[in-house]
RNA sequence: CGGGCUGUGGCGCAGCUUGGUAGCGCACCUGCUUUGGGAGCAGGGGGUCGCCGGUUCGAAUCCGGCCAGCCCGACCA
């Protein structure tokens, strides 16, 4: 490619609406342009990167026996109704009607379509099958953000495994696990596998691959000592026991005018420290009011509550709903004496006494509360949020909490879809066996963004060679001088013949502009051809990642770069 | 969905309080000079001021409605 003919609209200034580093650099570097919230046009440079990422993914999927498909992005409502997700997906699914008035959806994922195809699986001899595609997904995210990190339309590699029994699924799952590790390694991503929630759709052994980044939206709990790693939605920790005192007090009501929060009560005369309070949250779950109790200084992880109860429809209760059932407003709520309302309590409250909680009467609280004596807990369930520095459950060392980007997710689906669609094969005895499925996803643009998040400097992107849009840029200084441009052209042909993706910067621009652009868009190796070096038969070769620059004889320019790539 | 903010040329912004038909930097085009880290001079092109309505002799500016985008929260296989 000749730069003078390429569409690479670099910008000198950051676009103001870009926050994440990857967003800023990809827009500034001429890789992306936004069309609307959560929808981006991918420009030629981006397409080159994306296609290299896709190649890496294909190679690794094929290595474990994957077969590539391409399924439609528009789906009939029927298949989604069949799996029950037409309702469940709610507003997140783009829906439309065709000219006949039939309900259609844009695919958010493809379990339904692949399951339909899997109906043609007949015999146990056909299994296992690994099917994948690289396809556009549509999700009407309530809040797209971070440029291409979270969008409403994006490319995903999704794959599905079909097995006879859970041992087979385990093996398919493990093979994907290995393939994913290889993929991320080749992309230059340090992806940590973490235990995760499989979400509302069920499944087990859910593992997310996480890349540490401040632009990430997930919190990962990580133990540097033993390697324990889990998504915050799933993580547990060991916490120190709290001494509640020698005297086991009785419940006593006391007035707390103006006290609305845990913090208020911790400084209130006659109140209690935050860890000696019971935090009472009220949720509306599947239309039923539920009390959720936590230690005063602990936060709730809603996903844990959702996973633990199996509730799909879950939200904080409105004040009127709370008032109607408990007779008080938030700020004075508690579970003591409450009957007929499910009460979920976090294990951090087990065995605690002499605690303070709301009295279910505005402006009053109770002290001397013994959790197990005074509260009819329906379910004990870990629902609390881990904080940095708490002890690891497996080794006791301090845990670290960091932000991360979810670059891949693998989980076992079980038989949910196979049952809904009737996907079965005959076993050796001729009996129909429902197949068991796994589901595995990688978001391409998000992975590219994650690479940029972790591979850049103050000047711009620093692509790993494997996915750089071009591996070499030949920067011709004085492209208006025939001899210099000719020398650049010859090198350009030589690099191409050596099979190295090269762009020739033949623009008549000042050196500073060319250097800055090359660094911004992140080409790993820059070969500078200028009149000064040419007099001595030399070019300058710069290694973007290492920051090194060497003068090399023109004749060695190709072999030198090949050697650098090999290192 | 709640809270905050913003829409003026391709990008970044000023002008709006105090109404008079749009300006700056970068980018772009032409010419000359310049050329190893975002050049200089001269000349030039490009904008329904997000949209609709209202007030007014006159609206980028004031008023109302709508739309879009960004940030925080909620939400999110």
Coordinates of C-alpha atoms (C1' of nucleotides) in Angstrom, one line a residue:
Chain A
X1 CA 0.0 0.0 0.0
X2 CA 1.1 3.5 -0.8
X3 CA 0.3 5.9 2.0
X4 CA -0.4 8.7 -0.5
X5 CA -3.3 6.6 -1.9
X6 CA -4.5 5.1 1.4
X7 CA -7.5 6.3 3.4
X8 CA -5.9 6.8 6.8
X9 CA -7.5 9.9 8.3
X10 CA -5.3 10.6 11.3
X11 CA -6.3 13.4 13.7
X12 CA -3.9 15.6 15.6
X13 CA -6.4 16.1 18.4
X14 CA -8.2 13.6 20.5
X15 CA -11.9 13.5 19.8
X16 CA -13.6 14.9 23.0
X17 CA -16.1 12.2 23.4
X18 CA -13.5 9.5 23.7
X19 CA -12.5 8.4 27.1
X20 CA -10.8 5.1 26.9
X21 CA -7.3 5.0 25.6
X22 CA -8.1 2.5 22.9
X23 CA -11.1 4.6 21.8
X24 CA -8.9 7.7 21.5
X25 CA -6.1 6.0 19.7
X26 CA -8.2 4.0 17.3
X27 CA -10.2 7.1 16.3
X28 CA -7.1 9.4 16.1
X29 CA -5.2 6.7 14.2
X30 CA -7.8 6.5 11.5
X31 CA -9.1 3.0 12.4
X32 CA -12.6 3.9 13.5
X33 CA -15.4 6.4 13.1
X34 CA -18.6 6.5 15.1
X35 CA -21.9 6.4 13.2
X36 CA -24.2 6.5 16.3
X37 CA -24.1 5.3 19.9
X38 CA -22.6 1.9 19.9
X39 CA -22.0 1.6 16.1
X40 CA -18.7 2.2 14.5
X41 CA -17.5 2.2 10.9
X42 CA -14.3 0.1 10.6
X43 CA -11.8 1.8 8.3
X44 CA -9.2 0.1 6.2
X45 CA -6.5 -0.1 8.8
X46 CA -9.0 -1.6 11.3
X47 CA -10.1 -4.2 8.7
X48 CA -6.5 -5.3 8.2
X49 CA -6.1 -5.8 12.0
X50 CA -9.5 -7.5 12.4
X51 CA -8.8 -9.9 9.6
X52 CA -5.4 -10.9 11.2
X53 CA -7.2 -11.4 14.5
X54 CA -9.8 -13.5 12.6
X55 CA -7.0 -15.6 11.1
X56 CA -5.4 -16.3 14.4
X57 CA -8.8 -17.4 15.8
X58 CA -9.6 -19.6 12.8
X59 CA -6.2 -21.3 13.0
X60 CA -6.7 -22.1 16.6
X61 CA -10.3 -23.2 16.2
X62 CA -9.4 -25.4 13.3
X63 CA -6.5 -26.8 15.3
X64 CA -9.0 -28.3 17.8
X65 CA -11.3 -29.6 15.1
X66 CA -13.6 -26.6 14.7
X67 CA -15.6 -26.3 11.5
X68 CA -16.5 -22.8 10.2
X69 CA -20.1 -21.8 9.4
X70 CA -21.8 -18.5 8.6
X71 CA -25.3 -18.3 9.9
X72 CA -27.9 -15.6 9.2
X73 CA -28.0 -12.4 11.3
X74 CA -31.7 -12.1 10.8
X75 CA -33.7 -14.7 12.7
X76 CA -37.4 -15.7 12.7
X77 CA -39.1 -15.1 16.1
X78 CA -40.1 -18.8 16.2
X79 CA -36.7 -20.2 17.1
X80 CA -36.4 -17.6 19.9
X81 CA -39.8 -18.4 21.2
X82 CA -38.9 -22.1 21.1
X83 CA -36.0 -21.6 23.5
X84 CA -38.0 -19.2 25.6
X85 CA -35.6 -16.3 25.0
X86 CA -37.9 -14.2 22.9
X87 CA -39.3 -13.0 26.2
X88 CA -36.2 -13.2 28.3
X89 CA -34.0 -11.1 26.1
X90 CA -36.4 -8.2 26.4
X91 CA -35.2 -4.8 25.1
X92 CA -31.7 -6.0 24.5
X93 CA -32.8 -7.8 21.3
X94 CA -33.3 -5.7 18.2
X95 CA -36.6 -6.7 16.7
X96 CA -38.2 -6.0 13.4
X97 CA -41.0 -7.1 11.1
X98 CA -40.8 -8.1 7.5
X99 CA -43.2 -7.1 4.8
X100 CA -45.6 -9.9 5.6
X101 CA -45.7 -8.8 9.2
X102 CA -43.7 -11.7 10.6
X103 CA -41.7 -11.0 13.7
X104 CA -37.9 -11.1 13.2
X105 CA -34.9 -10.5 15.4
X106 CA -31.3 -9.6 14.8
X107 CA -29.1 -12.3 16.3
X108 CA -27.5 -11.6 19.6
X109 CA -26.0 -15.0 19.7
X110 CA -26.6 -18.2 17.8
X111 CA -27.5 -21.1 20.1
X112 CA -31.0 -21.3 18.5
X113 CA -29.8 -21.4 14.9
X114 CA -27.0 -23.9 15.5
X115 CA -29.4 -26.1 17.5
X116 CA -31.7 -26.1 14.5
X117 CA -28.8 -27.3 12.3
X118 CA -27.9 -29.9 15.0
X119 CA -31.2 -31.6 14.4
X120 CA -29.5 -33.3 11.5
X121 CA -27.0 -35.0 13.9
X122 CA -28.1 -38.6 13.9
X123 CA -25.6 -40.9 15.5
X124 CA -23.2 -41.0 18.4
X125 CA -20.6 -41.6 15.8
X126 CA -21.0 -38.0 14.6
X127 CA -20.0 -36.6 17.9
X128 CA -18.3 -34.5 19.1
X129 CA -18.8 -31.6 16.8
X130 CA -17.3 -28.2 17.2
X131 CA -19.1 -25.6 15.1
X132 CA -18.1 -22.0 14.9
X133 CA -18.6 -18.8 13.0
X134 CA -17.3 -15.2 12.9
X135 CA -20.3 -13.1 12.6
X136 CA -21.9 -9.8 13.5
X137 CA -24.0 -9.8 16.6
X138 CA -26.6 -7.2 17.6
X139 CA -27.3 -6.3 21.1
X140 CA -29.2 -3.1 22.0
X141 CA -27.0 -2.3 25.0
X142 CA -28.6 0.2 27.3
X143 CA -25.2 2.0 27.5
X144 CA -22.6 1.4 24.9
X145 CA -19.2 2.8 25.9
X146 CA -15.5 2.9 25.5
X147 CA -15.5 3.1 21.7
X148 CA -15.4 -0.4 20.4
X149 CA -15.2 -2.0 23.9
X150 CA -19.0 -2.2 24.3
X151 CA -21.1 -1.7 21.2
X152 CA -24.5 -2.6 19.9
X153 CA -23.2 -4.2 16.8
X154 CA -19.9 -6.1 16.8
X155 CA -18.1 -9.1 15.4
X156 CA -18.0 -12.3 17.5
X157 CA -16.4 -15.6 17.1
X158 CA -18.9 -17.9 18.7
X159 CA -18.6 -21.7 18.8
X160 CA -20.7 -24.5 20.1
X161 CA -19.7 -28.0 21.0
X162 CA -22.0 -31.0 20.8
X163 CA -21.3 -34.1 22.9
X164 CA -23.0 -37.3 24.1
X165 CA -22.4 -37.0 27.8
X166 CA -20.9 -34.7 30.4
X167 CA -17.4 -36.3 30.2
X168 CA -17.4 -35.5 26.5
X169 CA -18.5 -31.9 27.2
X170 CA -15.7 -31.6 29.8
X171 CA -13.2 -32.6 27.1
X172 CA -14.6 -30.2 24.5
X173 CA -14.6 -27.5 27.1
X174 CA -11.0 -28.1 28.0
X175 CA -9.9 -28.1 24.4
X176 CA -11.6 -24.7 24.0
X177 CA -9.9 -23.5 27.1
X178 CA -6.5 -24.4 25.6
X179 CA -7.4 -22.9 22.2
X180 CA -8.4 -19.7 23.9
X181 CA -5.2 -19.4 25.8
X182 CA -3.3 -19.9 22.6
X183 CA -5.4 -17.3 20.8
X184 CA -4.9 -14.6 23.5
X185 CA -1.2 -15.4 23.7
X186 CA -0.8 -14.9 20.0
X187 CA -2.7 -11.6 20.2
X188 CA -0.3 -10.4 22.8
X189 CA -2.9 -10.4 25.5
X190 CA -2.2 -11.4 29.1
X191 CA -5.6 -13.0 29.7
X192 CA -6.4 -14.4 33.1
X193 CA -9.0 -17.2 33.2
X194 CA -11.4 -16.4 36.0
X195 CA -14.4 -18.2 37.5
X196 CA -17.5 -16.4 36.4
X197 CA -21.2 -16.3 36.7
X198 CA -22.9 -17.9 33.6
X199 CA -25.7 -15.4 34.0
X200 CA -29.4 -15.9 33.7
X201 CA -29.2 -18.5 31.0
X202 CA -27.9 -21.2 33.2
X203 CA -24.9 -23.4 32.6
X204 CA -21.9 -24.2 34.7
X205 CA -18.2 -24.1 34.6
X206 CA -18.3 -20.6 33.3
X207 CA -14.8 -19.1 32.7
X208 CA -14.1 -15.6 31.5
X209 CA -10.8 -14.6 30.1
X210 CA -9.9 -11.2 31.6
X211 CA -7.3 -8.6 30.6
X212 CA -6.3 -6.1 33.3
X213 CA -7.2 -2.6 32.2
X214 CA -8.6 0.5 33.8
X215 CA -11.0 0.8 30.9
X216 CA -12.4 -2.6 31.8
X217 CA -16.0 -2.9 33.1
X218 CA -15.5 -6.0 35.2
X219 CA -13.9 -6.4 38.6
X220 CA -11.6 -9.4 39.0
X221 CA -10.6 -10.7 42.4
X222 CA -7.1 -12.2 42.2
X223 CA -4.7 -13.9 44.5
X224 CA -1.1 -13.4 43.5
X225 CA 0.0 -16.1 45.9
X226 CA -2.0 -19.1 44.8
X227 CA -3.5 -17.9 41.6
X228 CA -7.2 -17.9 42.6
X229 CA -9.1 -15.7 40.2
X230 CA -12.7 -15.0 40.0
X231 CA -15.1 -12.4 38.7
X232 CA -16.5 -10.2 41.4
X233 CA -19.9 -11.6 40.6
X234 CA -18.7 -14.9 41.8
X235 CA -15.7 -14.3 44.1
X236 CA -15.5 -15.2 47.8
X237 CA -13.0 -14.4 50.5
X238 CA -12.3 -15.2 54.1
X239 CA -13.0 -12.4 56.6
X240 CA -12.0 -12.0 60.2
X241 CA -14.5 -12.9 62.9
X242 CA -15.9 -10.0 64.8
X243 CA -16.0 -10.0 68.6
X244 CA -19.6 -9.1 69.6
X245 CA -18.8 -8.9 73.4
X246 CA -19.4 -11.1 76.4
X247 CA -22.9 -10.0 77.2
X248 CA -25.7 -11.3 75.0
X249 CA -28.1 -8.4 75.1
X250 CA -31.9 -8.5 74.5
X251 CA -33.5 -6.6 71.7
X252 CA -34.2 -3.0 72.5
X253 CA -35.9 -0.3 70.4
X254 CA -34.4 3.2 70.5
X255 CA -35.2 6.5 68.8
X256 CA -32.8 7.6 65.9
X257 CA -34.2 10.9 64.7
X258 CA -32.7 11.9 61.4
X259 CA -30.7 8.7 60.9
X260 CA -31.1 7.4 57.3
X261 CA -27.9 5.5 56.5
X262 CA -25.5 3.0 57.9
X263 CA -22.9 5.8 58.1
X264 CA -25.4 8.1 60.0
X265 CA -25.9 5.4 62.6
X266 CA -22.2 4.7 63.0
X267 CA -21.7 8.2 64.3
X268 CA -25.0 8.5 66.1
X269 CA -24.9 8.5 69.9
X270 CA -26.0 5.0 71.0
X271 CA -25.5 3.6 67.4
X272 CA -22.9 1.1 66.4
X273 CA -19.9 0.6 64.1
X274 CA -20.8 -0.3 60.6
X275 CA -19.7 -3.9 61.0
X276 CA -22.0 -4.3 63.9
X277 CA -25.0 -3.1 61.9
X278 CA -27.3 -5.2 59.7
X279 CA -27.8 -3.7 56.3
X280 CA -31.4 -4.4 55.1
X281 CA -32.0 -4.2 51.4
X282 CA -35.3 -4.9 49.8
X283 CA -35.6 -6.4 46.4
X284 CA -38.6 -7.2 44.1
X285 CA -37.8 -10.7 42.8
X286 CA -40.2 -12.3 40.4
X287 CA -42.8 -10.0 41.7
X288 CA -42.2 -11.0 45.3
X289 CA -40.7 -8.7 47.9
X290 CA -37.5 -10.1 49.5
X291 CA -35.3 -8.9 52.2
X292 CA -31.6 -9.1 51.7
X293 CA -29.4 -8.8 54.8
X294 CA -25.7 -7.9 54.8
X295 CA -23.2 -6.7 57.3
X296 CA -23.4 -2.9 57.5
X297 CA -20.0 -2.3 55.9
X298 CA -20.6 -4.9 53.1
X299 CA -21.9 -4.2 49.6
X300 CA -24.4 -6.4 47.7
X301 CA -23.4 -8.1 44.4
X302 CA -26.7 -8.3 42.6
X303 CA -25.5 -11.0 40.2
X304 CA -24.8 -13.3 43.2
X305 CA -28.4 -12.8 44.4
X306 CA -29.6 -13.5 40.9
X307 CA -27.5 -16.6 40.5
X308 CA -28.3 -17.8 44.0
X309 CA -32.1 -17.5 43.7
X310 CA -32.4 -18.2 40.1
X311 CA -34.5 -15.0 39.7
X312 CA -34.5 -13.5 36.3
X313 CA -36.7 -10.5 37.0
X314 CA -35.0 -8.7 39.9
X315 CA -34.8 -5.0 40.9
X316 CA -34.6 -2.9 44.0
X317 CA -38.1 -2.4 45.4
X318 CA -39.7 1.0 45.2
X319 CA -40.3 2.9 48.4
X320 CA -44.1 2.5 48.2
X321 CA -43.7 -1.3 47.8
X322 CA -41.5 -1.4 50.9
X323 CA -43.8 0.8 52.9
X324 CA -46.7 -1.4 52.0
X325 CA -45.1 -4.6 53.3
X326 CA -42.8 -3.5 56.1
X327 CA -44.5 -0.3 57.2
X328 CA -41.4 1.9 57.1
X329 CA -39.2 3.7 54.7
X330 CA -35.7 2.9 53.7
X331 CA -33.4 4.1 56.5
X332 CA -35.3 2.3 59.2
X333 CA -35.8 -1.1 57.7
X334 CA -35.0 -4.4 59.4
X335 CA -35.8 -8.1 59.4
X336 CA -36.5 -8.6 63.1
X337 CA -40.0 -10.1 63.6
X338 CA -40.7 -10.1 59.9
X339 CA -42.8 -13.0 58.7
X340 CA -44.1 -14.1 55.4
X341 CA -41.3 -12.3 53.5
X342 CA -38.4 -14.4 52.2
X343 CA -35.2 -13.3 54.0
X344 CA -31.8 -13.9 52.4
X345 CA -28.8 -13.4 54.7
X346 CA -25.1 -13.2 53.9
X347 CA -23.0 -15.7 55.9
X348 CA -20.9 -12.9 57.3
X349 CA -23.9 -12.4 59.6
X350 CA -24.0 -15.9 60.9
X351 CA -23.5 -16.2 64.7
X352 CA -23.5 -12.4 65.2
X353 CA -25.2 -10.8 68.1
X354 CA -25.5 -7.4 69.8
X355 CA -26.2 -5.9 66.4
X356 CA -28.1 -2.8 65.4
X357 CA -30.7 -2.7 62.6
X358 CA -33.8 -0.8 61.5
X359 CA -37.0 -1.3 63.6
X360 CA -39.4 -1.1 60.6
X361 CA -40.7 2.1 62.2
X362 CA -39.5 5.4 60.8
X363 CA -36.9 7.1 63.0
X364 CA -36.4 4.0 65.2
X365 CA -33.7 1.2 65.3
X366 CA -33.2 -1.9 67.3
X367 CA -30.0 -2.8 69.3
X368 CA -29.1 -6.1 70.9
X369 CA -30.2 -8.1 67.8
X370 CA -28.9 -11.7 67.6
X371 CA -29.2 -12.6 64.0
X372 CA -30.0 -16.3 64.4
X373 CA -32.2 -15.8 67.5
X374 CA -34.2 -12.8 66.3
X375 CA -34.4 -13.2 62.5
X376 CA -36.1 -15.9 60.6
X377 CA -33.6 -16.3 57.8
X378 CA -35.0 -18.2 54.9
X379 CA -31.8 -18.7 53.0
X380 CA -28.1 -18.1 53.8
X381 CA -26.4 -17.1 50.7
X382 CA -23.1 -15.4 49.9
X383 CA -24.1 -12.1 48.3
X384 CA -21.4 -9.7 49.4
X385 CA -18.9 -7.8 47.5
X386 CA -15.2 -8.6 48.1
X387 CA -12.9 -5.7 48.8
X388 CA -9.2 -5.4 48.1
X389 CA -7.0 -6.9 50.8
X390 CA -9.4 -9.5 52.2
X391 CA -7.9 -13.0 52.7
X392 CA -8.0 -15.6 49.9
X393 CA -10.3 -18.5 50.7
X394 CA -7.8 -21.0 49.5
X395 CA -4.5 -19.7 50.8
X396 CA -5.2 -16.9 53.2
X397 CA -3.0 -14.3 51.4
X398 CA -4.4 -10.9 50.7
X399 CA -6.6 -10.6 47.6
X400 CA -6.3 -8.0 44.9
X401 CA -9.2 -6.5 43.1
X402 CA -8.6 -5.0 39.6
X403 CA -10.6 -3.8 36.6
X404 CA -10.5 -6.0 33.6
X405 CA -11.9 -6.4 30.1
X406 CA -13.7 -9.6 29.3
X407 CA -12.1 -10.8 26.1
X408 CA -13.5 -14.3 26.0
X409 CA -16.1 -16.4 27.8
X410 CA -16.5 -20.2 27.7
X411 CA -19.2 -22.1 29.5
X412 CA -21.1 -25.3 29.5
X413 CA -24.7 -25.0 28.3
X414 CA -25.9 -28.4 29.3
X415 CA -29.0 -29.7 27.5
X416 CA -31.2 -26.6 27.7
X417 CA -31.1 -25.9 24.0
X418 CA -30.8 -29.5 22.9
X419 CA -34.0 -30.2 24.8
X420 CA -35.9 -27.2 23.6
X421 CA -35.0 -28.1 20.0
X422 CA -35.0 -31.9 20.4
X423 CA -31.4 -32.4 19.4
X424 CA -30.6 -36.0 20.0
X425 CA -28.5 -38.8 18.5
X426 CA -28.8 -42.6 18.8
X427 CA -26.3 -44.4 21.0
X428 CA -24.8 -47.8 20.5
X429 CA -28.1 -49.5 21.7
X430 CA -30.2 -47.4 19.4
X431 CA -31.6 -45.2 22.2
X432 CA -32.1 -41.5 21.6
X433 CA -29.7 -39.4 23.8
X434 CA -30.1 -35.7 24.1
X435 CA -26.8 -34.0 23.2
X436 CA -25.0 -31.8 25.7
X437 CA -23.6 -28.4 24.5
X438 CA -21.0 -25.9 25.3
X439 CA -20.8 -22.3 24.2
X440 CA -17.6 -20.2 23.6
X441 CA -17.3 -16.6 22.6
X442 CA -14.7 -14.0 21.6
X443 CA -15.5 -10.5 20.6
X444 CA -13.1 -9.4 17.9
X445 CA -13.3 -5.6 18.1
X446 CA -13.2 -5.8 21.9
X447 CA -10.1 -7.9 21.7
X448 CA -8.5 -5.4 19.4
X449 CA -9.4 -2.6 21.8
X450 CA -7.9 -4.7 24.7
X451 CA -4.7 -5.0 22.7
X452 CA -4.5 -1.3 22.2
X453 CA -5.3 -0.7 25.9
X454 CA -2.3 -2.8 26.8
X455 CA 0.1 -2.0 23.9
X456 CA 0.6 1.8 23.5
X457 CA 2.8 4.6 24.6
X458 CA 2.4 8.4 24.7
X459 CA 2.9 8.5 20.9
X460 CA 0.3 6.0 19.9
X461 CA -0.4 2.3 19.4
X462 CA 2.4 -0.3 19.6
X463 CA 0.9 -3.3 17.7
X464 CA 2.2 -6.8 18.2
X465 CA 3.6 -8.0 14.9
X466 CA 1.0 -10.7 14.6
X467 CA -1.9 -8.3 14.2
X468 CA -0.4 -5.0 13.1
X469 CA -2.1 -3.6 10.0
X470 CA 1.4 -3.4 8.4
X471 CA 4.5 -4.8 9.8
X472 CA 6.8 -2.3 8.2
X473 CA 6.4 1.3 7.1
X474 CA 9.0 2.7 4.7
X475 CA 9.2 6.4 5.5
X476 CA 10.6 8.2 2.5
X477 CA 12.0 11.5 3.5
X478 CA 12.0 13.8 0.5
X479 CA 9.5 11.8 -1.5
X480 CA 9.8 14.7 -4.0
X481 CA 13.3 13.7 -4.8
X482 CA 13.3 11.0 -7.4
X483 CA 16.4 9.1 -6.2
X484 CA 15.1 8.9 -2.7
X485 CA 11.6 7.8 -3.7
X486 CA 13.1 5.3 -6.1
X487 CA 15.2 3.8 -3.3
X488 CA 12.0 3.6 -1.2
X489 CA 10.1 1.9 -4.0
X490 CA 12.8 -0.7 -4.5
X491 CA 12.8 -1.5 -0.8
X492 CA 9.0 -1.7 -0.8
X493 CA 9.0 -4.3 -3.6
X494 CA 11.7 -6.3 -1.7
X495 CA 9.8 -6.3 1.5
X496 CA 6.6 -7.4 -0.3
X497 CA 8.5 -10.2 -2.0
X498 CA 9.7 -11.3 1.4
X499 CA 6.1 -11.7 2.4
X500 CA 6.1 -8.8 4.9
X501 CA 3.1 -6.5 5.0
X502 CA 4.5 -3.1 4.1
X503 CA 3.2 0.4 3.6
X504 CA 5.3 2.9 1.6
X505 CA 5.0 6.4 3.1
X506 CA 5.4 8.2 -0.2
X507 CA 3.6 11.4 0.9
X508 CA 5.3 14.7 0.3
X509 CA 5.2 15.7 3.9
X510 CA 7.7 16.9 6.5
X511 CA 9.6 14.2 8.4
X512 CA 7.9 15.1 11.7
X513 CA 4.5 14.5 10.2
X514 CA 5.4 11.1 8.8
X515 CA 7.2 9.9 12.0
X516 CA 4.3 11.0 14.2
X517 CA 1.7 9.3 11.9
X518 CA 3.7 6.1 11.8
X519 CA 4.0 6.0 15.6
X520 CA 0.3 6.9 16.1
X521 CA -1.0 4.1 13.9
X522 CA 1.5 1.8 15.5
X523 CA 3.5 0.1 12.8
X524 CA 6.1 -2.2 14.5
X525 CA 9.1 -1.4 12.3
X526 CA 10.0 1.8 10.5
X527 CA 12.5 1.9 7.7
X528 CA 13.6 5.4 7.1
X529 CA 15.0 6.3 3.7
X530 CA 16.4 9.7 3.4
X531 CA 19.0 11.6 1.3
X532 CA 21.5 11.7 4.1
X533 CA 21.7 8.0 4.7
X534 CA 21.4 7.1 1.1
X535 CA 24.7 8.8 0.3
X536 CA 26.3 6.2 2.5
X537 CA 24.0 3.4 1.3
X538 CA 22.3 3.3 4.7
X539 CA 18.7 3.2 5.9
X540 CA 17.5 3.6 9.5
X541 CA 15.5 0.9 11.1
X542 CA 13.5 1.6 14.1
X543 CA 11.9 -1.0 16.4
X544 CA 8.7 0.7 17.8
X545 CA 8.3 -1.6 20.8
X546 CA 11.9 -1.7 21.9
X547 CA 12.5 1.9 21.0
X548 CA 15.8 1.1 19.3
X549 CA 17.1 2.6 16.1
X550 CA 19.9 1.3 14.0
X551 CA 21.6 2.3 10.8
X552 CA 21.7 -0.6 8.4
X553 CA 23.1 -1.1 4.9
X554 CA 20.3 -1.0 2.3
X555 CA 21.2 -4.5 1.2
X556 CA 20.6 -5.9 4.7
X557 CA 17.4 -4.0 5.3
X558 CA 15.2 -7.0 4.7
X559 CA 17.2 -9.6 6.6
X560 CA 17.5 -7.2 9.5
X561 CA 13.8 -6.8 9.9
X562 CA 13.2 -10.5 9.5
X563 CA 15.7 -11.0 12.3
X564 CA 14.0 -8.4 14.5
X565 CA 10.6 -10.1 13.9
X566 CA 12.1 -13.4 14.9
X567 CA 13.4 -12.2 18.2
Chain B
rC1 C1' -34.7 4.5 33.3
rG2 C1' -32.5 8.5 37.1
rG3 C1' -28.7 12.5 37.5
rG4 C1' -25.0 15.8 35.0
rC5 C1' -23.2 17.9 30.5
rU6 C1' -22.8 18.9 25.2
rG7 C1' -24.6 19.8 19.9
rU8 C1' -21.4 26.1 15.6
rG9 C1' -17.0 23.6 8.4
rG10 C1' -13.4 17.1 8.6
rC11 C1' -11.1 17.6 14.0
rG12 C1' -10.6 20.9 18.4
rC13 C1' -13.0 25.3 20.1
rA14 C1' -14.8 30.8 20.7
rG15 C1' -19.2 33.7 19.9
rC16 C1' -24.8 33.0 23.3
rU17 C1' -25.1 36.5 29.5
rU18 C1' -26.2 42.1 26.6
rG19 C1' -30.4 39.5 19.4
rG20 C1' -28.1 42.9 13.9
rU21 C1' -27.1 37.0 9.4
rA22 C1' -20.5 33.6 12.0
rG23 C1' -15.0 33.5 13.8
rC24 C1' -10.1 31.2 15.5
rG25 C1' -6.4 27.0 15.4
rC26 C1' -5.5 22.5 12.9
rA27 C1' -6.7 20.0 8.3
rC28 C1' -7.8 21.0 2.8
rC29 C1' -6.6 23.7 -2.3
rU30 C1' -3.0 27.0 -5.3
rG31 C1' 1.9 29.4 -5.6
rC32 C1' 6.8 30.4 -3.7
rU33 C1' 10.4 29.1 -0.1
rU34 C1' 11.5 25.0 3.2
rU35 C1' 12.6 19.5 4.3
rG36 C1' 16.0 13.7 9.6
rG37 C1' 10.6 15.1 14.5
rG38 C1' 3.7 17.8 13.7
rA39 C1' 7.4 24.5 8.6
rG40 C1' 7.0 29.9 6.8
rC41 C1' 4.7 33.6 3.7
rA42 C1' 0.8 34.9 0.3
rG43 C1' -3.8 33.7 -1.8
rG44 C1' -8.3 30.5 -1.6
rG45 C1' -12.5 26.8 -0.9
rG46 C1' -15.8 24.9 2.7
rG47 C1' -20.8 26.0 7.8
rU48 C1' -29.3 24.7 6.7
rC49 C1' -25.0 27.3 13.9
rG50 C1' -28.7 19.3 15.8
rC51 C1' -34.3 19.5 14.3
rC52 C1' -39.3 21.8 14.6
rG53 C1' -42.1 25.7 16.3
rG54 C1' -42.6 30.5 18.9
rU55 C1' -41.2 35.7 20.3
rU56 C1' -39.1 39.8 17.3
rC57 C1' -38.4 44.4 12.0
rG58 C1' -34.3 40.9 12.8
rA59 C1' -32.5 34.6 16.3
rA60 C1' -26.3 30.7 16.6
rU61 C1' -27.9 34.1 20.6
rC62 C1' -34.3 34.6 24.0
rC63 C1' -38.7 30.9 24.9
rG64 C1' -41.1 25.8 24.2
rG65 C1' -40.9 21.0 22.3
rC66 C1' -38.2 17.1 20.1
rC67 C1' -33.7 14.4 18.5
rA68 C1' -28.7 13.0 19.0
rG69 C1' -24.1 12.3 21.6
rC70 C1' -20.9 12.0 26.1
rC71 C1' -20.1 11.0 31.5
rC72 C1' -21.9 8.8 36.4
rG73 C1' -25.4 5.4 38.2
rA74 C1' -29.1 1.5 37.2
rC75 C1' -29.0 -2.3 33.6
rC76 C1' -26.1 -6.0 30.7
rA77 C1' -24.9 -14.8 28.4

